[in-house]
PDB file of C-alpha atoms and ligand atoms in Angstrom:
ATOM      1  CA  MET C 986     -93.993 209.802 162.645  1.00  0.00           C
ATOM      2  CA  GLU C 987     -93.940 213.354 164.022  1.00  0.00           C
ATOM      3  CA  LEU C 988     -90.489 214.122 162.593  1.00  0.00           C
ATOM      4  CA  PHE C 989     -91.825 213.611 159.068  1.00  0.00           C
ATOM      5  CA  ASP C 990     -95.401 214.800 159.613  1.00  0.00           C
ATOM      6  CA  LEU C 991     -96.490 217.729 157.420  1.00  0.00           C
ATOM      7  CA  SER C 992    -100.086 217.936 158.661  1.00  0.00           C
ATOM      8  CA  GLY C 993    -101.285 221.531 158.729  1.00  0.00           C
ATOM      9  CA  ARG C 994     -98.376 222.726 156.576  1.00  0.00           C
ATOM     10  CA  VAL C 995     -98.921 224.602 153.306  1.00  0.00           C
ATOM     11  CA  ALA C 996     -96.404 224.013 150.493  1.00  0.00           C
ATOM     12  CA  VAL C 997     -96.033 225.945 147.237  1.00  0.00           C
ATOM     13  CA  VAL C 998     -94.280 224.014 144.458  1.00  0.00           C
ATOM     14  CA  THR C 999     -93.311 226.033 141.378  1.00  0.00           C
ATOM     15  CA  GLY C1000     -93.412 223.741 138.365  1.00  0.00           C
ATOM     16  CA  GLY C1001     -95.419 221.364 140.562  1.00  0.00           C
ATOM     17  CA  ASN C1002     -97.615 220.322 137.645  1.00  0.00           C
ATOM     18  CA  GLY C1003     -95.298 217.621 136.286  1.00  0.00           C
ATOM     19  CA  GLY C1004     -91.942 215.864 136.476  1.00  0.00           C
ATOM     20  CA  ILE C1005     -89.785 216.266 139.575  1.00  0.00           C
ATOM     21  CA  GLY C1006     -92.048 218.994 141.008  1.00  0.00           C
ATOM     22  CA  LEU C1007     -95.078 216.719 140.985  1.00  0.00           C
ATOM     23  CA  GLY C1008     -92.986 213.882 142.462  1.00  0.00           C
ATOM     24  CA  MET C1009     -92.080 216.137 145.399  1.00  0.00           C
ATOM     25  CA  ALA C1010     -95.636 217.483 145.700  1.00  0.00           C
ATOM     26  CA  LEU C1011     -97.089 213.972 145.924  1.00  0.00           C
ATOM     27  CA  GLY C1012     -94.547 213.016 148.595  1.00  0.00           C
ATOM     28  CA  MET C1013     -95.352 216.044 150.748  1.00  0.00           C
ATOM     29  CA  ALA C1014     -99.094 215.524 150.159  1.00  0.00           C
ATOM     30  CA  ARG C1015     -98.884 211.940 151.436  1.00  0.00           C
ATOM     31  CA  ALA C1016     -97.097 213.304 154.536  1.00  0.00           C
ATOM     32  CA  GLY C1017    -100.102 215.568 155.192  1.00  0.00           C
ATOM     33  CA  ALA C1018     -99.249 218.902 153.543  1.00  0.00           C
ATOM     34  CA  THR C1019    -101.683 221.069 151.589  1.00  0.00           C
ATOM     35  CA  ILE C1020    -100.158 221.659 148.163  1.00  0.00           C
ATOM     36  CA  VAL C1021    -100.321 224.695 145.894  1.00  0.00           C
ATOM     37  CA  VAL C1022     -99.437 223.630 142.360  1.00  0.00           C
ATOM     38  CA  ALA C1023     -97.882 226.620 140.589  1.00  0.00           C
ATOM     39  CA  GLY C1024     -97.237 226.324 136.862  1.00  0.00           C
ATOM     40  CA  ARG C1025     -98.179 228.056 133.607  1.00  0.00           C
ATOM     41  CA  ASP C1026    -100.068 225.275 131.844  1.00  0.00           C
ATOM     42  CA  ALA C1027    -103.674 225.226 133.115  1.00  0.00           C
ATOM     43  CA  ALA C1028    -104.416 221.672 131.932  1.00  0.00           C
ATOM     44  CA  LYS C1029    -101.252 220.301 133.593  1.00  0.00           C
ATOM     45  CA  ASN C1030    -102.068 222.264 136.770  1.00  0.00           C
ATOM     46  CA  ALA C1031    -105.582 220.784 136.908  1.00  0.00           C
ATOM     47  CA  ASP C1032    -104.348 217.243 136.294  1.00  0.00           C
ATOM     48  CA  ALA C1033    -101.695 217.549 139.030  1.00  0.00           C
ATOM     49  CA  VAL C1034    -104.260 218.875 141.528  1.00  0.00           C
ATOM     50  CA  LYS C1035    -106.469 215.876 140.703  1.00  0.00           C
ATOM     51  CA  GLN C1036    -103.597 213.438 141.295  1.00  0.00           C
ATOM     52  CA  ILE C1037    -102.733 215.058 144.640  1.00  0.00           C
ATOM     53  CA  GLN C1038    -106.364 215.066 145.759  1.00  0.00           C
ATOM     54  CA  GLU C1039    -106.665 211.401 144.773  1.00  0.00           C
ATOM     55  CA  ALA C1040    -103.673 210.780 147.068  1.00  0.00           C
ATOM     56  CA  GLY C1041    -105.910 212.080 149.878  1.00  0.00           C
ATOM     57  CA  ALA C1042    -104.503 215.599 150.318  1.00  0.00           C
ATOM     58  CA  ARG C1043    -105.808 219.148 149.919  1.00  0.00           C
ATOM     59  CA  ALA C1044    -104.503 220.874 146.801  1.00  0.00           C
ATOM     60  CA  SER C1045    -105.225 223.856 144.605  1.00  0.00           C
ATOM     61  CA  ALA C1046    -103.621 225.390 141.540  1.00  0.00           C
ATOM     62  CA  ILE C1047    -102.437 228.976 141.261  1.00  0.00           C
ATOM     63  CA  PRO C1048    -101.180 229.902 137.783  1.00  0.00           C
ATOM     64  CA  VAL C1049     -97.762 231.535 137.744  1.00  0.00           C
ATOM     65  CA  ASP C1050     -95.163 232.663 135.246  1.00  0.00           C
ATOM     66  CA  VAL C1051     -91.943 232.756 137.252  1.00  0.00           C
ATOM     67  CA  LEU C1052     -90.374 235.038 134.635  1.00  0.00           C
ATOM     68  CA  LYS C1053     -92.653 237.797 135.965  1.00  0.00           C
ATOM     69  CA  GLU C1054     -91.971 239.310 139.379  1.00  0.00           C
ATOM     70  CA  ASP C1055     -95.602 240.372 139.891  1.00  0.00           C
ATOM     71  CA  SER C1056     -96.792 236.853 139.165  1.00  0.00           C
ATOM     72  CA  CYS C1057     -94.395 235.368 141.777  1.00  0.00           C
ATOM     73  CA  ARG C1058     -95.493 237.891 144.393  1.00  0.00           C
ATOM     74  CA  ALA C1059     -99.181 237.273 143.620  1.00  0.00           C
ATOM     75  CA  LEU C1060     -98.572 233.512 144.014  1.00  0.00           C
ATOM     76  CA  MET C1061     -97.417 233.942 147.608  1.00  0.00           C
ATOM     77  CA  ALA C1062    -100.184 236.435 148.473  1.00  0.00           C
ATOM     78  CA  ASP C1063    -102.881 234.227 146.895  1.00  0.00           C
ATOM     79  CA  THR C1064    -101.544 231.153 148.727  1.00  0.00           C
ATOM     80  CA  VAL C1065    -101.935 232.909 152.073  1.00  0.00           C
ATOM     81  CA  LYS C1066    -105.387 234.183 151.036  1.00  0.00           C
ATOM     82  CA  ALA C1067    -106.515 230.667 150.043  1.00  0.00           C
ATOM     83  CA  HIS C1068    -104.882 228.565 152.770  1.00  0.00           C
ATOM     84  CA  GLY C1069    -104.106 230.988 155.601  1.00  0.00           C
ATOM     85  CA  ARG C1070    -100.349 230.360 155.765  1.00  0.00           C
ATOM     86  CA  LEU C1071     -97.183 229.513 153.842  1.00  0.00           C
ATOM     87  CA  ASP C1072     -94.673 227.109 155.385  1.00  0.00           C
ATOM     88  CA  ILE C1073     -92.799 225.437 152.522  1.00  0.00           C
ATOM     89  CA  LEU C1074     -91.579 226.815 149.189  1.00  0.00           C
ATOM     90  CA  VAL C1075     -90.078 224.551 146.541  1.00  0.00           C
ATOM     91  CA  ASN C1076     -88.290 226.540 143.827  1.00  0.00           C
ATOM     92  CA  ASN C1077     -88.448 223.874 141.138  1.00  0.00           C
ATOM     93  CA  ALA C1078     -89.598 225.620 137.920  1.00  0.00           C
ATOM     94  CA  GLY C1079     -86.836 225.487 135.359  1.00  0.00           C
ATOM     95  CA  MET C1080     -85.845 225.094 131.727  1.00  0.00           C
ATOM     96  CA  SER C1081     -82.833 224.953 129.454  1.00  0.00           C
ATOM     97  CA  ILE C1082     -81.786 226.195 126.041  1.00  0.00           C
ATOM     98  CA  ARG C1083     -79.161 223.754 124.768  1.00  0.00           C
ATOM     99  CA  LYS C1084     -76.577 225.469 122.562  1.00  0.00           C
ATOM    100  CA  GLN C1085     -72.850 226.076 122.372  1.00  0.00           C
ATOM    101  CA  PRO C1086     -72.000 229.309 124.257  1.00  0.00           C
ATOM    102  CA  GLU C1087     -71.020 231.164 121.074  1.00  0.00           C
ATOM    103  CA  GLN C1088     -74.480 230.455 119.614  1.00  0.00           C
ATOM    104  CA  TYR C1089     -76.337 231.959 122.582  1.00  0.00           C
ATOM    105  CA  THR C1090     -78.036 235.333 122.284  1.00  0.00           C
ATOM    106  CA  VAL C1091     -77.945 237.518 125.378  1.00  0.00           C
ATOM    107  CA  ALA C1092     -81.755 237.330 125.464  1.00  0.00           C
ATOM    108  CA  GLU C1093     -81.551 233.519 125.655  1.00  0.00           C
ATOM    109  CA  TRP C1094     -79.000 233.776 128.470  1.00  0.00           C
ATOM    110  CA  HIS C1095     -81.387 235.995 130.442  1.00  0.00           C
ATOM    111  CA  THR C1096     -84.337 233.658 129.810  1.00  0.00           C
ATOM    112  CA  VAL C1097     -82.472 230.700 131.313  1.00  0.00           C
ATOM    113  CA  MET C1098     -81.025 232.681 134.239  1.00  0.00           C
ATOM    114  CA  ASP C1099     -84.365 234.340 135.006  1.00  0.00           C
ATOM    115  CA  SER C1100     -86.393 231.122 134.718  1.00  0.00           C
ATOM    116  CA  ASN C1101     -84.087 229.082 136.938  1.00  0.00           C
ATOM    117  CA  LEU C1102     -82.308 231.445 139.332  1.00  0.00           C
ATOM    118  CA  THR C1103     -83.868 234.918 139.501  1.00  0.00           C
ATOM    119  CA  SER C1104     -87.307 233.312 139.872  1.00  0.00           C
ATOM    120  CA  ALA C1105     -86.112 231.412 142.948  1.00  0.00           C
ATOM    121  CA  PHE C1106     -84.747 234.643 144.442  1.00  0.00           C
ATOM    122  CA  ILE C1107     -88.018 236.502 143.832  1.00  0.00           C
ATOM    123  CA  CYS C1108     -90.240 233.681 145.162  1.00  0.00           C
ATOM    124  CA  SER C1109     -88.077 233.299 148.285  1.00  0.00           C
ATOM    125  CA  HIS C1110     -88.019 237.078 148.778  1.00  0.00           C
ATOM    126  CA  ALA C1111     -91.819 237.153 148.461  1.00  0.00           C
ATOM    127  CA  ALA C1112     -92.291 234.190 150.847  1.00  0.00           C
ATOM    128  CA  TYR C1113     -89.919 235.385 153.571  1.00  0.00           C
ATOM    129  CA  SER C1114     -92.172 237.761 155.510  1.00  0.00           C
ATOM    130  CA  GLU C1115     -94.993 235.205 155.755  1.00  0.00           C
ATOM    131  CA  MET C1116     -92.596 232.466 156.897  1.00  0.00           C
ATOM    132  CA  LYS C1117     -91.033 234.798 159.444  1.00  0.00           C
ATOM    133  CA  LYS C1118     -94.484 235.702 160.729  1.00  0.00           C
ATOM    134  CA  GLY C1119     -95.333 231.984 161.067  1.00  0.00           C
ATOM    135  CA  GLY C1120     -92.158 231.366 163.088  1.00  0.00           C
ATOM    136  CA  MET C1121     -90.718 228.802 160.662  1.00  0.00           C
ATOM    137  CA  GLY C1122     -90.077 228.097 157.014  1.00  0.00           C
ATOM    138  CA  LYS C1123     -88.556 225.580 154.628  1.00  0.00           C
ATOM    139  CA  ILE C1124     -87.193 226.597 151.240  1.00  0.00           C
ATOM    140  CA  ILE C1125     -86.074 223.859 148.869  1.00  0.00           C
ATOM    141  CA  ASN C1126     -84.178 224.922 145.742  1.00  0.00           C
ATOM    142  CA  ILE C1127     -83.693 222.569 142.819  1.00  0.00           C
ATOM    143  CA  GLY C1128     -80.179 222.542 141.393  1.00  0.00           C
ATOM    144  CA  SER C1129     -78.702 219.971 139.034  1.00  0.00           C
ATOM    145  CA  MET C1130     -75.594 217.950 138.252  1.00  0.00           C
ATOM    146  CA  MET C1131     -74.786 221.188 136.387  1.00  0.00           C
ATOM    147  CA  SER C1132     -74.450 222.824 139.817  1.00  0.00           C
ATOM    148  CA  ILE C1133     -71.233 220.758 140.022  1.00  0.00           C
ATOM    149  CA  PHE C1134     -70.158 219.873 136.480  1.00  0.00           C
ATOM    150  CA  GLY C1135     -70.084 221.741 133.169  1.00  0.00           C
ATOM    151  CA  ALA C1136     -71.182 220.752 129.663  1.00  0.00           C
ATOM    152  CA  PRO C1137     -70.730 222.373 126.228  1.00  0.00           C
ATOM    153  CA  PHE C1138     -74.500 222.765 125.762  1.00  0.00           C
ATOM    154  CA  ALA C1139     -75.200 224.112 129.256  1.00  0.00           C
ATOM    155  CA  THR C1140     -73.386 227.432 129.803  1.00  0.00           C
ATOM    156  CA  ALA C1141     -76.400 229.421 131.005  1.00  0.00           C
ATOM    157  CA  TYR C1142     -78.116 226.429 132.632  1.00  0.00           C
ATOM    158  CA  ALA C1143     -74.973 225.496 134.594  1.00  0.00           C
ATOM    159  CA  ALA C1144     -74.460 229.135 135.624  1.00  0.00           C
ATOM    160  CA  SER C1145     -78.038 229.289 136.899  1.00  0.00           C
ATOM    161  CA  LYS C1146     -77.818 225.976 138.750  1.00  0.00           C
ATOM    162  CA  GLY C1147     -74.386 226.753 140.245  1.00  0.00           C
ATOM    163  CA  GLY C1148     -75.836 230.075 141.365  1.00  0.00           C
ATOM    164  CA  MET C1149     -78.749 228.240 142.949  1.00  0.00           C
ATOM    165  CA  VAL C1150     -76.360 226.456 145.343  1.00  0.00           C
ATOM    166  CA  GLN C1151     -74.535 229.649 146.340  1.00  0.00           C
ATOM    167  CA  MET C1152     -77.828 231.513 146.765  1.00  0.00           C
ATOM    168  CA  THR C1153     -79.057 228.643 148.949  1.00  0.00           C
ATOM    169  CA  LYS C1154     -76.005 228.913 151.221  1.00  0.00           C
ATOM    170  CA  SER C1155     -76.318 232.687 151.581  1.00  0.00           C
ATOM    171  CA  MET C1156     -80.066 232.675 152.283  1.00  0.00           C
ATOM    172  CA  ALA C1157     -79.535 229.833 154.762  1.00  0.00           C
ATOM    173  CA  THR C1158     -77.066 231.945 156.735  1.00  0.00           C
ATOM    174  CA  ALA C1159     -79.285 235.033 156.573  1.00  0.00           C
ATOM    175  CA  TRP C1160     -82.534 233.384 157.632  1.00  0.00           C
ATOM    176  CA  ALA C1161     -81.363 230.765 160.171  1.00  0.00           C
ATOM    177  CA  LYS C1162     -82.184 233.294 162.893  1.00  0.00           C
ATOM    178  CA  ASP C1163     -85.813 233.237 161.714  1.00  0.00           C
ATOM    179  CA  ASN C1164     -85.996 229.417 161.884  1.00  0.00           C
ATOM    180  CA  ILE C1165     -86.150 229.246 158.098  1.00  0.00           C
ATOM    181  CA  GLN C1166     -84.043 226.437 156.609  1.00  0.00           C
ATOM    182  CA  VAL C1167     -82.891 226.784 153.007  1.00  0.00           C
ATOM    183  CA  ASN C1168     -81.506 223.738 151.225  1.00  0.00           C
ATOM    184  CA  ALA C1169     -80.881 222.544 147.675  1.00  0.00           C
ATOM    185  CA  ILE C1170     -81.511 219.230 145.970  1.00  0.00           C
ATOM    186  CA  LEU C1171     -79.245 218.338 143.055  1.00  0.00           C
ATOM    187  CA  PRO C1172     -80.986 215.748 140.851  1.00  0.00           C
ATOM    188  CA  GLY C1173     -79.053 213.409 138.585  1.00  0.00           C
ATOM    189  CA  TRP C1174     -80.585 212.405 135.260  1.00  0.00           C
ATOM    190  CA  ILE C1175     -84.332 212.002 135.750  1.00  0.00           C
ATOM    191  CA  ASP C1176     -86.913 210.796 133.230  1.00  0.00           C
ATOM    192  CA  THR C1177     -89.148 213.864 132.667  1.00  0.00           C
ATOM    193  CA  ALA C1178     -90.423 216.051 129.794  1.00  0.00           C
ATOM    194  CA  LEU C1179     -87.250 218.150 130.120  1.00  0.00           C
ATOM    195  CA  THR C1180     -84.872 215.228 129.591  1.00  0.00           C
ATOM    196  CA  ARG C1181     -87.079 213.623 126.948  1.00  0.00           C
ATOM    197  CA  ARG C1182     -86.371 216.782 124.909  1.00  0.00           C
ATOM    198  CA  ALA C1183     -82.669 216.528 125.828  1.00  0.00           C
ATOM    199  CA  ARG C1184     -82.541 212.938 124.588  1.00  0.00           C
ATOM    200  CA  GLU C1185     -83.864 214.120 121.220  1.00  0.00           C
ATOM    201  CA  GLN C1186     -81.178 216.833 121.038  1.00  0.00           C
ATOM    202  CA  ILE C1187     -78.090 215.100 122.458  1.00  0.00           C
ATOM    203  CA  GLN C1188     -76.847 212.029 120.584  1.00  0.00           C
ATOM    204  CA  GLY C1189     -76.162 209.028 122.828  1.00  0.00           C
ATOM    205  CA  LEU C1190     -77.461 210.689 126.011  1.00  0.00           C
ATOM    206  CA  HIS C1191     -79.726 207.828 127.044  1.00  0.00           C
ATOM    207  CA  ASP C1192     -76.981 205.192 126.946  1.00  0.00           C
ATOM    208  CA  ASN C1193     -74.358 207.516 128.469  1.00  0.00           C
ATOM    209  CA  VAL C1194     -76.604 208.162 131.474  1.00  0.00           C
ATOM    210  CA  LEU C1195     -77.183 204.434 131.988  1.00  0.00           C
ATOM    211  CA  ARG C1196     -73.435 203.728 131.696  1.00  0.00           C
ATOM    212  CA  ARG C1197     -72.405 206.628 133.971  1.00  0.00           C
ATOM    213  CA  THR C1198     -75.030 206.166 136.745  1.00  0.00           C
ATOM    214  CA  PRO C1199     -73.945 203.568 139.349  1.00  0.00           C
ATOM    215  CA  ALA C1200     -77.597 202.750 140.114  1.00  0.00           C
ATOM    216  CA  GLY C1201     -77.875 201.662 136.459  1.00  0.00           C
ATOM    217  CA  ARG C1202     -81.094 203.524 135.698  1.00  0.00           C
ATOM    218  CA  TRP C1203     -82.598 206.946 135.074  1.00  0.00           C
ATOM    219  CA  GLY C1204     -84.224 208.534 138.130  1.00  0.00           C
ATOM    220  CA  GLU C1205     -88.002 208.847 138.397  1.00  0.00           C
ATOM    221  CA  PRO C1206     -90.006 211.817 139.773  1.00  0.00           C
ATOM    222  CA  SER C1207     -91.086 209.539 142.643  1.00  0.00           C
ATOM    223  CA  ASP C1208     -87.410 209.335 143.736  1.00  0.00           C
ATOM    224  CA  PHE C1209     -87.854 212.927 145.005  1.00  0.00           C
ATOM    225  CA  ALA C1210     -90.777 212.280 147.346  1.00  0.00           C
ATOM    226  CA  GLY C1211     -88.628 211.234 150.320  1.00  0.00           C
ATOM    227  CA  ILE C1212     -86.028 213.999 150.142  1.00  0.00           C
ATOM    228  CA  ALA C1213     -88.780 216.618 149.767  1.00  0.00           C
ATOM    229  CA  VAL C1214     -90.568 215.342 152.871  1.00  0.00           C
ATOM    230  CA  PHE C1215     -87.294 215.298 154.829  1.00  0.00           C
ATOM    231  CA  LEU C1216     -86.321 218.859 153.842  1.00  0.00           C
ATOM    232  CA  ALA C1217     -89.874 220.131 154.455  1.00  0.00           C
ATOM    233  CA  ALA C1218     -90.319 218.489 157.852  1.00  0.00           C
ATOM    234  CA  ALA C1219     -89.069 218.920 161.421  1.00  0.00           C
ATOM    235  CA  ALA C1220     -86.600 216.075 160.738  1.00  0.00           C
ATOM    236  CA  SER C1221     -84.348 218.602 158.961  1.00  0.00           C
ATOM    237  CA  ASP C1222     -84.638 221.515 161.410  1.00  0.00           C
ATOM    238  CA  PHE C1223     -80.831 221.655 161.955  1.00  0.00           C
ATOM    239  CA  VAL C1224     -80.025 221.092 158.256  1.00  0.00           C
ATOM    240  CA  THR C1225     -79.543 224.336 156.366  1.00  0.00           C
ATOM    241  CA  GLY C1226     -77.423 225.515 153.456  1.00  0.00           C
ATOM    242  CA  ALA C1227     -76.911 221.939 152.258  1.00  0.00           C
ATOM    243  CA  ALA C1228     -76.880 220.758 148.632  1.00  0.00           C
ATOM    244  CA  ILE C1229     -77.998 217.133 148.592  1.00  0.00           C
ATOM    245  CA  THR C1230     -77.451 214.998 145.501  1.00  0.00           C
ATOM    246  CA  VAL C1231     -80.241 212.607 144.476  1.00  0.00           C
ATOM    247  CA  ASP C1232     -78.483 211.017 141.541  1.00  0.00           C
ATOM    248  CA  GLY C1233     -78.059 207.261 141.921  1.00  0.00           C
ATOM    249  CA  GLY C1234     -74.349 207.901 142.586  1.00  0.00           C
ATOM    250  CA  TYR C1235     -73.675 209.838 139.344  1.00  0.00           C
ATOM    251  CA  SER C1236     -71.641 212.589 141.039  1.00  0.00           C
ATOM    252  CA  VAL C1237     -69.373 210.302 143.084  1.00  0.00           C
ATOM    253  CA  LEU C1238     -68.272 207.871 140.386  1.00  0.00           C
ATOM    254  CA  GLY C1239     -64.540 208.406 139.839  1.00  0.00           C
TER     255      GLY C1239
HETATM  256  P1  NDP D 879     -90.322 219.465 133.454  1.00  0.00           P
HETATM  257  O1  NDP D 879     -90.121 220.096 132.120  1.00  0.00           O
HETATM  258  O2  NDP D 879     -91.239 218.306 133.583  1.00  0.00           O
HETATM  259  O3  NDP D 879     -90.766 220.547 134.522  1.00  0.00           O
HETATM  260  C1  NDP D 879     -90.424 221.890 134.445  1.00  0.00           C
HETATM  261  C2  NDP D 879     -91.478 222.639 135.199  1.00  0.00           C
HETATM  262  O4  NDP D 879     -91.138 224.009 135.276  1.00  0.00           O
HETATM  263  C3  NDP D 879     -92.849 222.540 134.558  1.00  0.00           C
HETATM  264  O5  NDP D 879     -93.774 222.190 135.555  1.00  0.00           O
HETATM  265  C4  NDP D 879     -93.093 223.936 134.018  1.00  0.00           C
HETATM  266  O6  NDP D 879     -94.469 224.300 134.119  1.00  0.00           O
HETATM  267  C5  NDP D 879     -92.283 224.771 134.978  1.00  0.00           C
HETATM  268  N1  NDP D 879     -91.863 226.050 134.409  1.00  0.00           N
HETATM  269  C6  NDP D 879     -90.890 226.284 133.497  1.00  0.00           C
HETATM  270  N2  NDP D 879     -90.826 227.583 133.209  1.00  0.00           N
HETATM  271  C7  NDP D 879     -91.798 228.181 133.955  1.00  0.00           C
HETATM  272  C8  NDP D 879     -92.252 229.532 134.079  1.00  0.00           C
HETATM  273  N3  NDP D 879     -91.698 230.538 133.388  1.00  0.00           N
HETATM  274  N4  NDP D 879     -93.239 229.796 134.951  1.00  0.00           N
HETATM  275  C9  NDP D 879     -93.823 228.793 135.655  1.00  0.00           C
HETATM  276  N5  NDP D 879     -93.447 227.499 135.573  1.00  0.00           N
HETATM  277  C10 NDP D 879     -92.452 227.210 134.718  1.00  0.00           C
HETATM  278  O7  NDP D 879     -88.857 219.071 133.916  1.00  0.00           O
HETATM  279  P2  NDP D 879     -88.240 218.498 135.268  1.00  0.00           P
HETATM  280  O8  NDP D 879     -89.265 217.974 136.174  1.00  0.00           O
HETATM  281  O9  NDP D 879     -87.129 217.642 134.828  1.00  0.00           O
HETATM  282  O10 NDP D 879     -87.586 219.828 135.889  1.00  0.00           O
HETATM  283  C11 NDP D 879     -87.877 220.319 137.167  1.00  0.00           C
HETATM  284  C12 NDP D 879     -86.635 220.970 137.748  1.00  0.00           C
HETATM  285  O11 NDP D 879     -85.627 219.975 137.924  1.00  0.00           O
HETATM  286  C13 NDP D 879     -86.013 222.041 136.848  1.00  0.00           C
HETATM  287  O12 NDP D 879     -85.538 223.112 137.649  1.00  0.00           O
HETATM  288  C14 NDP D 879     -84.836 221.320 136.203  1.00  0.00           C
HETATM  289  O13 NDP D 879     -83.825 222.202 135.824  1.00  0.00           O
HETATM  290  C15 NDP D 879     -84.427 220.425 137.352  1.00  0.00           C
HETATM  291  N6  NDP D 879     -83.593 219.287 136.980  1.00  0.00           N
HETATM  292  C16 NDP D 879     -84.077 218.282 136.185  1.00  0.00           C
HETATM  293  C17 NDP D 879     -83.276 217.201 135.892  1.00  0.00           C
HETATM  294  C18 NDP D 879     -83.729 216.041 135.053  1.00  0.00           C
HETATM  295  O14 NDP D 879     -82.914 215.145 134.757  1.00  0.00           O
HETATM  296  N7  NDP D 879     -84.998 215.962 134.679  1.00  0.00           N
HETATM  297  C19 NDP D 879     -81.895 217.110 136.369  1.00  0.00           C
HETATM  298  C20 NDP D 879     -81.501 218.220 137.192  1.00  0.00           C
HETATM  299  C21 NDP D 879     -82.322 219.251 137.467  1.00  0.00           C
HETATM  300  P3  NDP D 879     -95.348 224.609 132.784  1.00  0.00           P
HETATM  301  O15 NDP D 879     -95.260 223.379 131.933  1.00  0.00           O
HETATM  302  O16 NDP D 879     -96.710 224.878 133.310  1.00  0.00           O
HETATM  303  O17 NDP D 879     -94.699 225.805 132.164  1.00  0.00           O
END
């Protein structure tokens, strides 16, 4: 269907080499997009490219460390060099350091903020001129339930993910005139490497998530394929500045 067709589109997915990022990449690939997998781990990058190619799409890997501005800027330039255009940017790379606020060092605070929020600003900033030149663009920022709620172990993470939503709204208003839509996805609790580590660190997390999620299960990376295609495609051309929960009902349970 034309509304959801991504043929001829080029999408960069930071952290696209695993977890939610790969789930979104595979969805957009199946809708026809060429995917640039952008992560640090070369083996994970190569494996993700293989999976996307096996799904019948064009894909390549460009190594990036989103903590480094030069690396983010090179990612966008190299994408255009390799594929001729840049239509879709998914700011998905992220991490957490789980500690009580009083145990945080300032350096740890900056690592979380820079990995999750500043990186998304830099990548969007670096992608803007190419999207403007192409006459359209789609930026998809990955927030969290911590964009809405707080938790004792998540001071910096929640600050970064709350900031992601406000940055999304502001960029959406700034770039609507350029036909660039900027939206956020707020995942619930999803079974990935990140939350496997969290389950080791937070007592009772697995059962609490099952109890608290109306859908009665953890999310899977494949649950993000559909929303990524929607936000990357013409179907969402009048949707901008939105923060869409994909959480099995977690955030609306009273
Ligand atoms: P993963 O740990 O599987 O994925 C994180 C990804 O981010 C990896 O691909 C990793 O690549 C990449 N990454 C981290 N730091 C950097 C860096 N400095 N430079 C480049 N890439 C980096 O976890 P998820 O799939 O769960 O997380 C994806 C996003 O979803 C994150 O933003 C996370 O905060 C968010 N999220 C996850 C939830 C969940 O329940 N899983 C819930 C809400 C939000 P590499 O390994 O190559 O470094």
